[in-house]
Coordinates of C-alpha atoms and ligand atoms in Angstrom, one line a residue:
X1 CA -4.9 7.9 -21.1
X2 CA -4.3 11.3 -22.8
X3 CA -6.1 14.1 -21.1
X4 CA -6.7 17.1 -23.5
X5 CA -5.5 20.4 -22.0
X6 CA -8.7 22.2 -23.3
X7 CA -10.9 20.0 -21.1
X8 CA -12.7 22.2 -18.5
X9 CA -11.8 19.7 -15.8
X10 CA -8.2 19.2 -17.1
X11 CA -6.4 19.4 -13.7
X12 CA -8.8 17.2 -12.0
X13 CA -8.7 14.6 -14.8
X14 CA -4.9 14.8 -14.9
X15 CA -4.5 13.9 -11.2
X16 CA -7.2 11.2 -11.4
X17 CA -5.1 9.7 -14.2
X18 CA -2.0 9.9 -11.9
X19 CA -3.9 7.9 -9.2
X20 CA -5.0 5.3 -11.8
X21 CA -1.4 5.0 -13.1
X22 CA -0.2 4.7 -9.5
X23 CA -2.6 1.7 -9.0
X24 CA -1.4 0.2 -12.3
X25 CA 2.2 0.5 -11.3
X26 CA 1.5 -1.1 -7.9
X27 CA 2.4 2.1 -5.9
X28 CA -1.1 3.1 -4.9
X29 CA -3.7 0.9 -3.1
X30 CA -6.9 0.3 -5.0
X31 CA -8.6 1.9 -2.0
X32 CA -6.6 5.0 -2.8
X33 CA -9.0 5.6 -5.7
X34 CA -11.9 5.9 -3.2
X35 CA -9.8 8.2 -1.0
X36 CA -9.0 10.4 -3.9
X37 CA -12.6 10.6 -4.9
X38 CA -13.6 11.7 -1.5
X39 CA -10.9 14.3 -1.6
X40 CA -12.2 15.5 -5.1
X41 CA -15.7 16.0 -3.6
X42 CA -14.4 18.2 -0.7
X43 CA -12.2 20.1 -3.1
X44 CA -15.2 20.8 -5.3
X45 CA -17.2 22.3 -2.5
X46 CA -14.2 24.3 -1.3
X47 CA -14.0 25.9 -4.8
X48 CA -10.7 24.1 -5.7
X49 CA -8.4 26.8 -4.3
X50 CA -6.1 27.4 -1.4
X51 CA -8.1 29.6 1.0
X52 CA -6.6 31.9 3.6
X53 CA -7.2 29.3 6.4
X54 CA -5.2 26.8 4.3
X55 CA -2.4 29.2 3.7
X56 CA -2.3 30.1 7.4
X57 CA -2.1 26.4 8.4
X58 CA 0.6 25.8 5.7
X59 CA 2.7 28.7 7.1
X60 CA 2.4 27.3 10.7
X61 CA 3.3 23.8 9.4
X62 CA 6.4 25.1 7.8
X63 CA 7.3 27.0 11.0
X64 CA 6.8 23.9 13.1
X65 CA 8.9 21.7 10.8
X66 CA 11.7 24.3 10.7
X67 CA 11.7 24.5 14.5
X68 CA 11.6 20.7 15.0
X69 CA 14.6 18.6 15.8
X70 CA 13.6 15.5 14.0
X71 CA 10.7 16.2 11.6
X72 CA 9.5 13.4 9.3
X73 CA 7.2 13.4 6.3
X74 CA 5.1 10.2 6.0
X75 CA 4.6 9.0 2.4
X76 CA 1.7 6.7 1.3
X77 CA 0.6 5.4 -2.0
X78 CA -1.5 8.4 -3.0
X79 CA 1.3 10.9 -2.2
X80 CA 3.8 8.9 -4.2
X81 CA 1.5 8.8 -7.2
X82 CA 0.4 12.4 -7.1
X83 CA 3.4 14.5 -6.2
X84 CA 6.6 12.4 -5.9
X85 CA 8.9 15.2 -7.1
X86 CA 7.3 17.9 -5.0
X87 CA 7.4 15.8 -1.8
X88 CA 11.2 15.2 -2.4
X89 CA 11.6 19.0 -2.9
X90 CA 9.7 19.7 0.3
X91 CA 11.8 17.3 2.4
X92 CA 14.9 19.0 1.1
X93 CA 13.7 22.5 1.6
X94 CA 12.6 21.9 5.1
X95 CA 15.3 19.4 6.0
X96 CA 12.7 16.7 6.9
X97 CA 13.2 13.0 6.5
X98 CA 10.8 11.0 4.2
X99 CA 9.5 7.7 5.4
X100 CA 7.2 5.2 3.7
X101 CA 4.1 4.5 5.8
X102 CA 1.1 2.6 4.5
X103 CA -2.2 1.4 5.7
X104 CA -2.8 -1.3 3.1
X105 CA 0.4 -3.0 3.7
X106 CA 2.6 -5.1 1.4
X107 CA 6.4 -5.4 1.2
X108 CA 6.1 -5.0 -2.5
X109 CA 4.3 -1.7 -2.3
X110 CA 6.8 -0.3 0.3
X111 CA 9.6 -1.2 -2.2
X112 CA 7.7 0.4 -5.1
X113 CA 7.0 3.6 -3.3
X114 CA 10.7 3.8 -2.3
X115 CA 11.8 3.3 -5.9
X116 CA 9.4 6.0 -7.1
X117 CA 10.8 8.5 -4.6
X118 CA 14.4 7.5 -5.4
X119 CA 13.7 7.9 -9.2
X120 CA 12.8 11.5 -8.3
X121 CA 16.2 11.9 -6.7
X122 CA 15.0 11.6 -3.1
X123 CA 16.0 9.6 -0.1
X124 CA 13.4 7.7 1.9
X125 CA 13.3 5.4 4.9
X126 CA 11.7 2.1 4.1
X127 CA 13.3 -0.2 6.5
X128 CA 10.4 -0.5 9.0
X129 CA 12.1 -2.0 11.9
X130 CA 10.1 -0.5 14.8
X131 CA 6.6 -0.4 16.1
X132 CA 4.3 2.4 17.3
X133 CA 2.7 0.9 20.4
X134 CA -1.0 1.3 20.7
X135 CA -1.7 1.1 16.9
X136 CA -3.2 -2.1 15.5
X137 CA -3.1 -1.2 11.7
X138 CA 0.0 -1.7 9.5
X139 CA 0.8 2.0 10.1
X140 CA 2.4 0.8 13.4
X141 CA 5.4 -0.4 11.3
X142 CA 7.8 2.5 11.4
X143 CA 11.5 3.2 11.1
X144 CA 13.6 3.5 14.2
X145 CA 15.5 6.3 12.4
X146 CA 12.3 8.1 11.3
X147 CA 8.8 8.3 12.7
X148 CA 9.7 6.3 15.8
X149 CA 11.9 9.0 17.1
X150 CA 10.3 12.0 15.3
X151 CA 9.2 15.1 17.3
X152 CA 6.9 16.2 14.4
X153 CA 5.3 14.1 11.7
X154 CA 3.5 15.5 8.6
X155 CA 0.8 13.0 7.6
X156 CA -0.7 13.9 4.3
X157 CA -3.8 12.1 3.5
X158 CA -4.4 10.0 6.5
X159 CA -7.0 7.4 7.4
X160 CA -7.6 8.5 10.9
X161 CA -6.2 5.7 13.1
X162 CA -2.8 7.1 13.6
X163 CA -3.0 10.7 14.5
X164 CA -4.2 10.1 18.1
X165 CA -1.4 7.5 18.7
X166 CA 1.3 9.8 17.3
X167 CA 0.1 12.4 19.7
X168 CA 0.0 10.0 22.6
X169 CA 3.7 9.3 21.8
X170 CA 4.3 13.0 22.3
X171 CA 4.7 13.9 18.7
X172 CA 3.3 17.0 17.0
X173 CA 1.1 16.1 14.0
X174 CA 0.4 18.1 10.9
X175 CA -2.1 16.8 8.4
X176 CA -3.1 17.7 4.9
X177 CA -6.7 16.6 4.5
X178 CA -9.5 18.1 2.3
X179 CA -12.1 16.7 4.7
X180 CA -12.2 19.1 7.7
X181 CA -14.7 16.8 9.4
X182 CA -12.4 13.7 9.5
X183 CA -11.1 12.4 12.9
X184 CA -7.5 13.2 11.8
X185 CA -8.4 16.8 10.9
X186 CA -10.0 17.3 14.3
X187 CA -7.1 15.6 16.2
X188 CA -4.1 17.1 14.5
X189 CA -2.0 20.0 15.9
X190 CA -2.1 21.7 12.5
X191 CA -4.8 20.8 10.0
X192 CA -4.2 21.9 6.4
X193 CA -7.6 21.8 4.6
X194 CA -6.2 22.0 1.1
X195 CA -5.5 19.7 -1.8
X196 CA -2.1 18.0 -1.5
X197 CA -1.3 19.1 -5.1
X198 CA -1.5 22.8 -4.0
X199 CA -0.5 22.5 -0.4
X200 CA 2.9 21.0 -1.0
X201 CA 4.0 23.5 -3.7
X202 CA 2.8 26.3 -1.4
X203 CA 4.8 24.9 1.5
X204 CA 7.9 24.7 -0.7
X205 CA 7.6 28.3 -1.6
X206 CA 7.0 29.4 2.0
X207 CA 9.9 27.2 3.2
X208 CA 12.3 28.8 0.8
X209 CA 11.5 32.2 2.4
X210 CA 11.1 31.1 6.0
X211 CA 14.4 29.2 6.1
X212 CA 15.9 32.7 6.7
X213 CA 13.6 33.5 9.6
X214 CA 15.0 33.6 13.1
X215 CA 13.9 31.0 15.6
X216 CA 12.0 33.8 17.4
X217 CA 10.0 34.7 14.3
X218 CA 9.1 31.1 13.7
X219 CA 8.0 30.6 17.3
X220 CA 5.9 33.7 17.1
X221 CA 4.0 32.3 14.0
X222 CA 3.3 29.1 16.0
X223 CA 2.2 31.0 19.1
X224 CA -0.3 33.0 17.2
X225 CA -1.7 30.0 15.4
X226 CA -5.1 28.6 16.4
X227 CA -6.0 25.3 14.8
X228 CA -9.6 25.3 16.0
X229 CA -10.2 28.7 14.5
X230 CA -8.7 27.6 11.2
X231 CA -10.6 24.3 11.1
X232 CA -13.9 26.1 11.9
X233 CA -13.2 28.6 9.1
X234 CA -12.8 25.8 6.6
X235 CA -16.2 24.2 7.6
X236 CA -17.9 27.6 7.4
X237 CA -16.3 28.1 3.9
X238 CA -18.0 24.9 2.7
X239 CA -21.3 26.1 4.2
X240 CA -21.0 29.5 2.6
X241 CA -20.0 28.0 -0.8
X242 CA -23.1 25.8 -0.7
X243 CA -25.3 28.7 0.3
X244 CA -23.9 30.8 -2.6
X245 CA -24.5 27.9 -5.1
X246 CA -28.1 27.4 -3.8
X247 CA -28.8 31.1 -4.4
X248 CA -27.2 30.9 -7.9
X249 CA -29.3 28.0 -8.8
X250 CA -32.4 29.9 -7.7
X251 CA -31.4 32.8 -9.9
X252 CA -31.0 30.4 -12.8
X253 CA -27.1 30.7 -12.9
Ligands
PTJ301 O1 -1.2 3.9 0.6 P1 -2.0 3.5 1.9 O2 -2.1 2.0 2.0 O3 -1.4 4.1 3.1 O4 -3.5 4.1 1.7 C1 -3.7 5.4 1.6 C2 -5.2 5.8 1.7 C3 -5.4 7.2 1.3 C4 -6.0 4.9 0.8 C5 -5.7 5.5 3.2 O5 -5.0 6.3 4.0 C6 -7.2 5.8 3.3 O6 -8.0 5.0 3.2 O7 -7.5 7.1 3.6 P2 -9.0 7.7 3.8 O8 -9.6 7.1 5.1 O9 -9.8 7.5 2.6 O10 -8.7 9.2 4.1 C7 -8.1 10.0 3.1 C8 -8.5 11.4 3.4 O11 -7.7 12.2 2.5 C9 -10.0 11.8 3.1 O12 -10.5 12.6 4.2 C10 -9.9 12.6 1.8 O13 -10.9 13.6 1.8 C11 -8.6 13.2 1.9 N1 -8.0 13.4 0.5 C12 -8.1 12.6 -0.6 N2 -7.3 13.1 -1.6 C13 -6.7 14.3 -1.1 C14 -7.1 14.4 0.2 N3 -6.7 15.4 1.0 C15 -5.8 16.3 0.4 N4 -5.4 16.2 -0.9 C16 -5.8 15.2 -1.7 N5 -5.4 15.1 -3.0

């Protein structure tokens, strides 16, 4: 579908179309449409911008990945449909491995996600030869060269069952999730409450600068980071936004 640039909801419609196209191409699960819709709702009541709390979490996430020995970025059907080029660029900038990891599992979709990432010039692990013990869903299928031995995992757009297990396996978890109330958001070490489509480009830009930081500087960023405060700020932002809107409605705006 052609989305006219003049449309007031152009960006939103454009990414909605990318998800629909992802489903048509067999990259994205049908359930990915529902997940995207939930994300749109939270983005709407966050004012569709990267707030300070998101930028702070993004900076800490970049610092954590740059100081990790074996960082991995997990790629699902929504990520591959929305930002395939950007996720490749992020993995290159931060020297992190990409790995396909999906909840609604099929061999065919694993292959299609791999092909999509490779078409963007990226390398991605898709030979899921190991299992994350303690996890019942298909997300337990991981690569022995990737998530299995990772010390840090970036899980954009998660469905909540894996974060806890990754942490039990001693891994640090970074999530990008517009819903600050989700189980994943509350369990992650670093929670980025931002839209994937803004968070990843922000992190690429930060990564390009922070590559030159010393280990000490990166560790200082991590030491001063407080995920609970950041998460709480995002929930308060939603509350304040809704209060402002309620006032505006009263004033007839
Ligand atoms: O490709 P698969 O099989 O791994 O499936 C992926 C989905 C996303 C379908 C699966 O993980 C799932 O069902 O996820 P949930 O439980 O719907 O959770 C997705 C979370 O991501 C929700 O909290 C949404 O608010 C959030 N979200 C959706 N779109 C975005 C987002 N967060 C950031 N950026 C987005 N664009």
